[in-house]
Short mmCIF file of C-alpha atoms in Angstrom, two decimals:
data_model
loop_
_atom_site.label_atom_id
_atom_site.label_comp_id
_atom_site.label_asym_id
_atom_site.label_seq_id
_atom_site.Cartn_x
_atom_site.Cartn_y
_atom_site.Cartn_z
CA MET G 13 -29.56 -3.48 30.94
CA ILE G 14 -26.14 -2.65 30.85
CA MET G 15 -27.06 0.74 32.44
CA ALA G 16 -28.34 -1.10 35.54
CA PHE G 17 -25.30 -3.13 35.58
CA ALA G 18 -23.54 0.18 35.87
CA GLY G 19 -25.73 1.55 38.53
CA ALA G 20 -26.62 4.51 35.90
CA LYS G 21 -29.78 6.43 36.50
CA PRO G 22 -31.80 7.85 33.40
CA ILE G 23 -32.17 11.64 33.56
CA LEU G 24 -34.44 14.19 32.19
CA LYS G 25 -33.52 17.72 30.59
CA SER G 26 -35.14 19.27 33.50
CA ASP G 27 -32.62 17.63 35.96
CA ASN G 28 -29.56 18.59 34.28
CA PRO G 29 -30.13 20.77 31.49
CA ILE G 30 -26.51 21.54 30.55
CA LEU G 31 -25.74 18.00 30.26
CA TYR G 32 -29.03 17.21 28.27
CA ARG G 33 -28.27 19.95 26.04
CA SER G 34 -24.65 19.27 25.10
CA VAL G 35 -25.78 15.48 24.05
CA GLU G 36 -28.35 17.12 22.27
CA ASN G 37 -26.33 19.44 20.37
CA VAL G 38 -24.02 16.65 19.33
CA SER G 39 -26.31 14.69 18.29
CA ILE G 40 -27.82 17.09 15.84
CA ALA G 41 -24.35 17.64 14.63
CA ALA G 42 -24.11 14.07 14.18
CA GLY G 43 -27.17 13.68 12.57
CA LEU G 44 -28.64 11.34 14.79
CA PRO G 45 -32.12 10.53 14.22
CA LYS G 46 -32.86 11.26 18.11
CA THR G 47 -31.02 12.35 20.89
CA PRO G 48 -29.76 9.17 22.90
CA ASP G 49 -30.92 8.76 26.51
CA VAL G 50 -28.83 10.51 29.03
CA TYR G 51 -27.70 8.71 32.15
CA ILE G 52 -25.93 9.53 35.25
CA ILE G 53 -23.46 7.13 36.83
CA ASP G 54 -23.75 7.56 41.00
CA ASP G 55 -20.03 7.39 41.21
CA MET G 56 -17.44 10.11 41.79
CA SER G 57 -14.63 8.50 39.36
CA LEU G 58 -14.25 10.24 36.06
CA ASN G 59 -15.64 8.22 33.10
CA ALA G 60 -18.12 7.91 30.49
CA PHE G 61 -19.58 5.38 28.13
CA ALA G 62 -22.02 4.58 25.49
CA THR G 63 -24.91 1.44 24.62
CA GLY G 64 -27.00 0.92 22.26
CA THR G 65 -26.16 -1.10 18.79
CA THR G 66 -27.98 1.52 16.52
CA PRO G 67 -28.37 5.16 16.91
CA ASN G 68 -32.02 4.71 17.49
CA ASN G 69 -31.23 2.58 20.81
CA ALA G 70 -28.50 4.61 21.71
CA LYS G 71 -27.50 5.54 25.25
CA VAL G 72 -24.88 7.67 26.80
CA ALA G 73 -24.13 7.67 30.67
CA ILE G 74 -21.62 9.78 32.49
CA SER G 75 -20.22 9.55 36.24
CA LYS G 76 -21.28 12.13 38.52
CA GLY G 77 -17.22 13.14 39.24
CA LEU G 78 -16.77 13.73 35.80
CA LEU G 79 -19.71 15.85 35.13
CA GLU G 80 -18.70 18.02 38.12
CA LYS G 81 -15.33 18.24 36.76
CA LEU G 82 -15.75 19.20 32.90
CA GLU G 83 -16.07 22.53 31.60
CA LYS G 84 -19.25 23.06 28.93
CA PRO G 85 -17.14 22.28 25.81
CA GLU G 86 -15.01 19.80 27.43
CA LEU G 87 -18.53 18.00 28.57
CA GLU G 88 -19.45 18.21 24.75
CA ALA G 89 -16.67 16.84 23.47
CA VAL G 90 -16.54 13.84 25.80
CA MET G 91 -20.23 13.34 24.83
CA ALA G 92 -19.15 13.62 21.18
CA HIS G 93 -16.58 10.64 21.62
CA GLU G 94 -19.51 8.51 22.98
CA ILE G 95 -21.76 9.56 20.15
CA GLY G 96 -18.74 8.50 17.96
CA HIS G 97 -19.10 5.16 19.57
CA VAL G 98 -22.70 5.01 18.57
CA LEU G 99 -22.09 6.37 14.85
CA ASN G 100 -19.26 3.98 14.36
CA ARG G 101 -21.66 0.95 15.71
CA ASP G 102 -18.59 0.08 18.21
CA ILE G 103 -20.90 -1.56 20.27
CA ARG G 104 -22.15 -3.96 17.74
CA VAL G 105 -18.30 -4.75 16.77
CA MET G 106 -17.20 -5.22 20.43
CA LEU G 107 -20.21 -7.53 20.88
CA ILE G 108 -19.36 -9.51 17.96
CA SER G 109 -15.78 -9.90 18.86
CA VAL G 110 -16.41 -10.96 22.45
CA ALA G 111 -19.04 -13.65 20.36
CA LEU G 112 -16.34 -14.65 18.00
CA ILE G 113 -13.66 -15.54 20.91
CA GLY G 114 -16.43 -17.19 22.53
CA ALA G 115 -17.29 -19.40 19.52
CA ILE G 116 -13.50 -20.32 19.06
CA GLN G 117 -13.12 -21.44 22.83
CA MET G 118 -16.34 -23.56 22.68
CA ILE G 119 -14.87 -25.05 19.50
CA GLY G 120 -11.42 -25.69 21.05
CA GLU G 121 -13.31 -27.18 23.99
CA ILE G 122 -15.36 -29.63 21.97
CA LEU G 123 -12.68 -30.81 20.03
CA LEU G 124 -10.85 -31.17 23.26
CA ARG G 125 -13.17 -33.24 24.87
CA THR G 126 -14.31 -35.30 22.23
CA GLY G 127 -10.22 -35.89 21.23
CA ARG G 128 -9.99 -37.07 25.07
CA VAL G 129 -12.73 -39.46 24.42
CA SER G 130 -11.52 -41.05 21.27
CA SER G 131 -8.18 -41.31 22.85
CA LYS G 132 -9.23 -43.45 25.63
CA ASP G 133 -10.26 -46.12 23.00
CA SER G 134 -7.29 -46.15 20.71
CA LYS G 135 -4.66 -45.72 23.56
CA GLY G 136 -2.66 -43.26 21.54
CA GLY G 137 -2.74 -39.46 21.80
CA SER G 138 -5.52 -38.14 19.37
CA PRO G 139 -5.04 -35.51 16.93
CA LEU G 140 -8.34 -33.99 17.91
CA PHE G 141 -6.99 -33.35 21.21
CA LEU G 142 -4.20 -31.52 19.99
CA ILE G 143 -6.20 -29.43 17.67
CA GLY G 144 -8.82 -28.30 20.41
CA LEU G 145 -5.60 -27.45 22.88
CA LEU G 146 -4.15 -25.13 19.91
CA PHE G 147 -7.60 -23.55 19.50
CA ILE G 148 -8.18 -22.83 23.08
CA SER G 149 -4.41 -21.71 23.76
CA ILE G 150 -3.67 -19.72 20.60
CA GLY G 151 -6.80 -18.99 18.99
CA VAL G 152 -8.28 -17.63 22.16
CA ILE G 153 -4.97 -15.36 23.01
CA LEU G 154 -4.81 -14.18 19.36
CA GLY G 155 -8.59 -13.40 19.19
CA THR G 156 -8.18 -11.66 22.40
CA LEU G 157 -5.49 -9.73 21.25
CA THR G 158 -7.29 -8.75 17.94
CA LYS G 159 -10.12 -7.78 19.87
CA LEU G 160 -7.90 -5.30 21.97
CA ALA G 161 -6.44 -3.98 19.20
CA ILE G 162 -9.59 -3.45 17.44
CA SER G 163 -10.66 -1.61 20.75
CA ARG G 164 -8.05 0.56 20.45
CA GLU G 165 -8.38 1.63 17.06
CA ARG G 166 -12.07 2.37 18.00
CA GLU G 167 -11.03 4.60 20.50
CA PHE G 168 -9.15 6.89 18.16
CA LEU G 169 -11.74 6.63 15.72
CA ALA G 170 -14.20 8.06 18.61
CA ASP G 171 -11.65 10.66 19.27
CA ALA G 172 -11.55 12.22 15.60
CA VAL G 173 -15.37 12.00 15.40
CA SER G 174 -15.40 13.88 18.17
CA ALA G 175 -13.05 16.29 17.43
CA ASN G 176 -14.86 16.78 13.54
CA LEU G 177 -18.43 17.00 15.47
CA THR G 178 -17.16 19.68 17.98
CA SER G 179 -14.51 20.95 15.77
CA ASN G 180 -12.68 21.58 18.98
CA PRO G 181 -10.12 18.62 19.77
CA GLU G 182 -8.33 20.61 22.27
CA SER G 183 -11.56 20.06 24.43
CA LEU G 184 -11.29 16.85 24.46
CA ALA G 185 -7.73 16.83 24.96
CA THR G 186 -8.23 18.72 27.99
CA ALA G 187 -10.84 16.66 29.34
CA LEU G 188 -8.83 13.45 28.37
CA ILE G 189 -6.05 14.97 30.80
CA LYS G 190 -8.67 15.44 33.39
CA ILE G 191 -10.29 12.08 33.27
CA SER G 192 -6.80 10.72 33.18
CA GLN G 193 -6.69 11.59 37.12
CA ASP G 194 -9.34 8.95 38.18
CA ALA G 195 -10.77 6.72 35.46
CA ARG G 196 -11.29 3.82 37.76
CA LEU G 197 -14.84 2.80 38.16
CA GLU G 198 -15.03 -0.01 40.84
CA ILE G 199 -18.56 -0.73 40.11
CA LEU G 200 -17.15 -1.99 36.65
CA ASP G 201 -14.65 -4.47 37.74
CA GLY G 202 -14.97 -7.62 36.98
CA LYS G 203 -17.19 -6.40 33.76
CA ALA G 204 -14.33 -6.59 31.09
CA THR G 205 -16.63 -6.45 28.23
CA MET G 206 -17.75 -3.12 29.04
CA THR G 207 -14.54 -1.47 29.41
CA GLY G 208 -14.24 -1.00 25.62
CA LEU G 209 -17.03 1.28 25.64
CA CYS G 210 -15.70 3.83 28.35
CA ILE G 211 -14.09 7.02 27.57
CA ALA G 212 -10.99 5.83 29.15
CA ASP G 213 -10.11 2.15 31.11
CA PRO G 214 -12.06 1.98 33.99
CA SER G 215 -9.54 -0.55 35.21
CA SER G 216 -6.74 1.68 35.06
CA LYS G 217 -4.60 3.68 37.81
CA ALA G 218 -4.77 7.22 37.88
CA TYR G 219 -2.00 8.78 35.75
CA ASN G 220 -0.09 11.43 37.18
CA THR G 221 -1.02 14.36 35.03
CA ALA G 222 2.23 16.28 35.39
CA GLN G 223 3.84 13.77 33.39
CA LEU G 224 1.31 13.51 30.83
CA ASP G 225 1.80 17.52 30.35
CA SER G 226 5.64 17.36 30.16
CA ALA G 227 5.28 14.12 27.75
CA THR G 228 8.03 12.51 29.82
CA THR G 229 8.99 9.15 28.18
CA GLU G 230 10.27 7.42 31.11
CA LYS G 231 6.75 6.37 32.71
CA LYS G 232 5.00 5.61 29.35
CA PRO G 233 3.48 1.96 29.15
CA SER G 234 5.63 -0.85 27.92
CA VAL G 235 4.53 -2.44 24.34
CA TRP G 236 3.43 -5.31 26.60
CA GLN G 237 0.88 -3.35 28.65
CA LYS G 238 -0.47 -1.62 25.35
CA LEU G 239 -0.84 -5.05 23.99
CA TRP G 240 -3.32 -5.86 26.75
CA SER G 241 -5.31 -2.75 27.26
CA THR G 242 -8.45 -1.75 25.52
CA HIS G 243 -7.59 2.06 25.18
CA PRO G 244 -4.61 3.69 23.84
CA PRO G 245 -2.16 5.48 26.38
CA ILE G 246 -3.89 8.73 27.20
CA ILE G 247 -0.73 10.67 26.05
CA ASP G 248 -0.94 9.10 22.61
CA ARG G 249 -4.20 10.14 22.30
CA ILE G 250 -3.82 13.60 23.28
CA ASN G 251 -0.90 13.81 20.46
CA ARG G 252 -3.25 12.67 18.05
CA LEU G 253 -5.84 15.14 18.92
CA ARG G 254 -3.39 18.03 18.65
CA GLN G 255 -2.54 16.74 15.14
CA TYR G 256 -5.95 17.62 13.92
CA MET O 23 -20.29 -18.50 -26.83
CA THR O 24 -17.70 -18.01 -24.13
CA ASN O 25 -17.24 -14.53 -25.82
CA ILE O 26 -20.46 -13.52 -25.42
CA THR O 27 -20.51 -14.53 -21.87
CA PHE O 28 -17.34 -12.45 -21.06
CA ILE O 29 -19.01 -9.38 -22.60
CA ILE O 30 -22.03 -9.58 -20.73
CA ILE O 31 -20.48 -10.33 -17.59
CA ILE O 32 -18.34 -6.92 -17.90
CA ILE O 33 -21.73 -5.04 -19.06
CA LEU O 34 -23.00 -5.99 -16.16
CA THR O 35 -20.23 -5.39 -13.66
CA ILE O 36 -20.11 -1.65 -15.18
CA LEU O 37 -24.09 -1.16 -14.91
CA VAL O 38 -23.96 -2.41 -11.01
CA ALA O 39 -20.95 -0.17 -10.29
CA ILE O 40 -23.29 2.66 -11.87
CA ILE O 41 -26.14 2.16 -9.92
CA TYR O 42 -23.88 1.92 -6.77
CA LEU O 43 -22.39 5.00 -7.52
CA TYR O 44 -25.42 6.86 -8.56
CA ASN O 45 -27.28 5.62 -5.52
CA GLY O 46 -24.41 6.94 -3.40
CA LEU O 47 -25.08 10.51 -4.54
CA VAL O 48 -28.42 10.09 -4.43
CA ARG O 49 -28.08 9.37 -0.66
CA LYS O 50 -25.85 12.43 -0.28
CA ARG O 51 -27.61 14.68 -1.95
CA PHE O 52 -30.86 13.67 0.43
CA ASN O 53 -28.60 14.10 3.63
CA VAL O 54 -27.65 17.26 2.19
CA LYS O 55 -31.52 18.32 1.82
CA GLU O 56 -32.44 16.80 5.28
CA SER O 57 -29.82 18.58 7.24
CA PHE O 58 -30.53 21.85 6.04
CA SER O 59 -34.29 21.20 7.21
CA GLY O 60 -32.28 20.61 10.48
CA ILE O 61 -30.87 24.21 10.29
CA GLN O 62 -34.44 25.30 9.35
CA ILE O 63 -35.95 23.98 12.42
CA GLN O 64 -33.53 25.94 14.48
CA MET O 65 -33.62 28.90 12.42
CA LYS O 66 -37.58 29.07 12.90
CA ARG O 67 -37.23 28.39 16.72
CA ARG O 68 -35.05 31.47 16.81
CA TYR O 69 -37.69 33.44 14.83
CA ASP O 70 -40.36 32.46 17.09
CA LEU O 71 -38.56 33.25 20.39
CA ILE O 72 -37.36 36.88 19.10
CA PRO O 73 -40.77 38.49 19.25
CA ASN O 74 -41.22 37.36 22.88
CA LEU O 75 -38.05 38.41 23.77
CA ILE O 76 -38.45 41.92 22.51
CA ASN O 77 -41.53 42.26 24.46
CA THR O 78 -40.04 41.56 27.41
CA VAL O 79 -37.15 43.69 27.20
CA LYS O 80 -39.00 46.50 26.22
CA GLY O 81 -41.22 46.37 29.25
CA TYR O 82 -37.81 47.42 31.00
CA ALA O 83 -35.73 49.11 28.77
CA ASN O 84 -38.32 50.93 26.80
CA HIS O 85 -35.91 53.77 25.00
CA GLU O 86 -33.59 51.39 23.49
CA SER O 87 -35.57 51.46 20.33
CA LYS O 88 -32.33 51.51 18.24
CA VAL O 89 -31.59 47.96 19.07
CA PHE O 90 -35.28 46.74 18.81
CA LYS O 91 -35.42 48.01 15.35
CA GLU O 92 -31.88 46.43 14.39
CA VAL O 93 -33.37 43.03 15.67
CA THR O 94 -36.57 43.32 14.21
CA GLU O 95 -35.22 44.06 10.60
CA ALA O 96 -32.72 41.36 11.05
CA ARG O 97 -35.45 38.77 11.94
CA THR O 98 -37.63 39.95 9.18
CA GLN O 99 -34.76 39.94 6.71
CA ALA O 100 -33.67 36.49 7.78
CA MET O 101 -37.52 35.16 7.31
CA GLN O 102 -37.45 36.28 3.87
CA GLY O 103 -34.78 33.46 3.01
CA GLY O 104 -33.11 33.27 -0.38
CA SER O 105 -30.33 31.52 -1.29
CA ILE O 106 -28.19 29.68 1.14
CA GLU O 107 -25.23 32.69 0.90
CA GLN O 108 -27.94 34.94 1.74
CA GLN O 109 -29.28 33.05 4.22
CA SER O 110 -26.27 32.46 6.07
CA LYS O 111 -25.58 36.01 6.06
CA SER O 112 -28.63 37.07 7.20
CA GLU O 113 -28.59 34.59 10.01
CA ASN O 114 -25.08 35.92 11.18
CA MET O 115 -26.38 39.32 11.24
CA LEU O 116 -29.64 38.35 13.33
CA SER O 117 -26.97 36.80 15.75
CA GLY O 118 -24.97 40.05 15.74
CA ALA O 119 -28.17 41.97 16.32
CA LEU O 120 -29.45 39.72 19.37
CA LYS O 121 -25.92 40.06 20.87
CA SER O 122 -26.27 43.50 21.22
CA LEU O 123 -29.46 43.24 22.44
CA PHE O 124 -28.09 41.19 25.53
CA ALA O 125 -25.50 43.37 25.91
CA VAL O 126 -27.79 46.39 26.14
CA SER O 127 -30.03 44.42 28.77
CA GLU O 128 -26.76 44.08 30.72
CA ASN O 129 -27.58 47.86 32.01
CA TYR O 130 -30.68 46.83 33.38
CA PRO O 131 -30.55 45.17 36.94
CA ASP O 132 -34.31 44.57 36.99
CA LEU O 133 -34.61 42.91 33.62
CA LYS O 134 -31.59 40.72 34.27
CA ALA O 135 -33.90 39.65 37.66
CA ASN O 136 -36.79 38.88 35.49
CA GLN O 137 -37.61 35.06 35.23
CA ASN O 138 -39.28 35.57 31.86
CA PHE O 139 -36.42 36.95 30.48
CA LEU O 140 -33.49 34.70 31.88
CA LYS O 141 -35.55 31.80 30.56
CA LEU O 142 -35.84 33.16 26.85
CA GLN O 143 -32.26 33.99 27.18
CA GLU O 144 -31.15 30.73 28.08
CA GLU O 145 -33.62 29.37 25.09
CA LEU O 146 -31.78 31.68 22.76
CA THR O 147 -28.34 30.55 23.50
CA ASP O 148 -29.55 27.32 23.25
CA THR O 149 -31.22 27.59 19.83
CA GLU O 150 -27.96 29.39 18.88
CA ASP O 151 -25.75 26.46 20.12
CA LYS O 152 -28.24 23.94 18.24
CA LEU O 153 -27.79 25.98 15.16
CA GLN O 154 -24.22 25.69 15.14
CA ALA O 155 -24.80 22.20 15.38
CA ALA O 156 -27.10 21.76 12.71
CA ARG O 157 -24.61 23.94 10.38
CA ARG O 158 -22.01 21.67 11.19
CA PHE O 159 -23.95 18.64 10.29
CA TYR O 160 -25.01 20.30 6.97
CA ASN O 161 -21.52 21.50 6.11
CA ASN O 162 -20.35 17.95 6.71
CA SER O 163 -22.90 16.34 4.38
CA VAL O 164 -22.03 19.11 1.57
CA LYS O 165 -18.34 18.35 2.02
CA SER O 166 -19.08 14.54 1.18
CA LEU O 167 -21.72 15.24 -1.56
CA ASN O 168 -18.86 17.79 -2.91
CA THR O 169 -16.04 15.33 -2.54
CA SER O 170 -17.83 12.61 -4.35
CA ILE O 171 -18.69 15.16 -7.24
CA ASP O 172 -15.24 15.83 -7.56
CA SER O 173 -13.36 12.62 -7.06
CA VAL O 174 -12.94 9.57 -9.78
CA PRO O 175 -14.78 7.73 -10.71
CA THR O 176 -18.31 9.07 -9.11
CA ASN O 177 -17.31 12.40 -10.96
CA ILE O 178 -18.38 10.84 -14.35
CA ILE O 179 -21.79 9.78 -13.00
CA ALA O 180 -22.12 12.93 -11.24
CA SER O 181 -21.73 14.82 -15.00
CA LEU O 182 -23.69 12.13 -16.20
CA PHE O 183 -26.74 12.62 -14.06
CA LYS O 184 -26.03 16.54 -13.42
CA PHE O 185 -25.56 16.25 -9.92
CA LYS O 186 -24.69 19.76 -8.48
CA LYS O 187 -22.51 21.07 -5.76
CA GLU O 188 -23.97 22.39 -2.62
CA VAL O 189 -22.83 25.70 -0.93
CA PHE O 190 -21.29 25.62 2.52
CA PHE O 191 -23.47 27.45 5.37
CA GLU O 192 -20.55 29.86 6.53
CA LEU O 193 -19.92 30.86 9.97
CA ASP O 194 -19.18 34.39 10.42
CA SER O 195 -15.62 35.30 11.10
CA THR O 196 -16.16 36.14 15.11
CA GLU O 197 -17.67 32.58 15.19
CA LYS O 198 -14.98 31.18 13.61
CA GLU O 199 -12.47 32.61 16.12
CA ALA O 200 -14.31 31.61 18.81
CA ALA O 201 -14.47 27.77 17.67
CA GLN O 202 -10.90 27.86 17.20
CA LYS O 203 -9.68 29.34 20.55
CA PRO O 204 -8.66 26.70 22.60
CA VAL O 205 -10.52 26.26 26.30
CA GLU O 206 -8.62 27.11 29.14
CA ALA O 207 -8.01 23.81 31.47
CA LYS O 208 -7.78 24.36 35.28
CA PHE O 209 -6.67 22.03 37.53
#
């Protein structure tokens, strides 16, 4: 269902043997029970994502643009990153965190409304109203920030899995540099829950790769920007990859 | 009374811990076995492809008998099995022999245009890649098992129930080099 949202179409081995084989190989290296279904997103921007709550119903997707731009080892590294999400059960983690925030919001709203109703009777302010307000404002904000922090940590983790599976972290680093040029997936605009599953933030603007390479600090995202993003800055991910 | 319940609780905790650690080791040992069968699947696929390949190449390059012999011998030796060290060695030899076969076939343009040959070559390269992937999975499982056998407190359980360390399926030196060589990035 998520695949249909993203406008991704399933492919067979014969449609694109190179892509299919790299997914196959990474799945073997990861010891997955079966090769995930492979999808291609008909979009020229550069991104990839995975879905599926267990390795058995996992699916991986890659945009047409990225497929054309990557060399074979890089393709394998990107697919290994997505398989990393599958192995770490990140899809489930993300679903749970979204549901938890929803629950906090709902409790807050219930308290808010009951508080409002009872305050009409007693004329004075009801504590329920205030607690509800607290839930919605602080609870949801903190919850969202926590969710984002988890998402960023999960990205690093999936990068590490990819480095382990391919024993070639440099390929993922070069792939990330390429991806950073145009990771924007217009079709995913407004589908915020899905961004955590992509290889790079699909709502981000293109980086300047020259800056990535020279590692200048001036254009680095501020702490505030970092706090509100689903993915760590690509430069940080590359630096970590080069340490492995 | 309270003393006895206290002791019982401690014993129960230790028992549960032992069971937990033991099961972990069993799972890891099973993973190693299963991942080795993954390697075997790819090895078998390679053995099956080689006779076809040799027959196809023979039709075009009849007098390269030395290479054919090399590949056939390496295949026979690899199929004999043996310990994991022997097996990884003979598999690496087979990979080397296949490489020289493909190098020889470069000299025959007719052969290189043969659809059947191209398909076989693709299949073999793919099998080789998959063999590497399966090896990586196997080595990861071995690493995980060996680490647990060596680390506290699982080492006690491991020595108690005689869990043995497993051997890595080694890559040969040329493959190691290839794996470490970074990919060139082009923009």
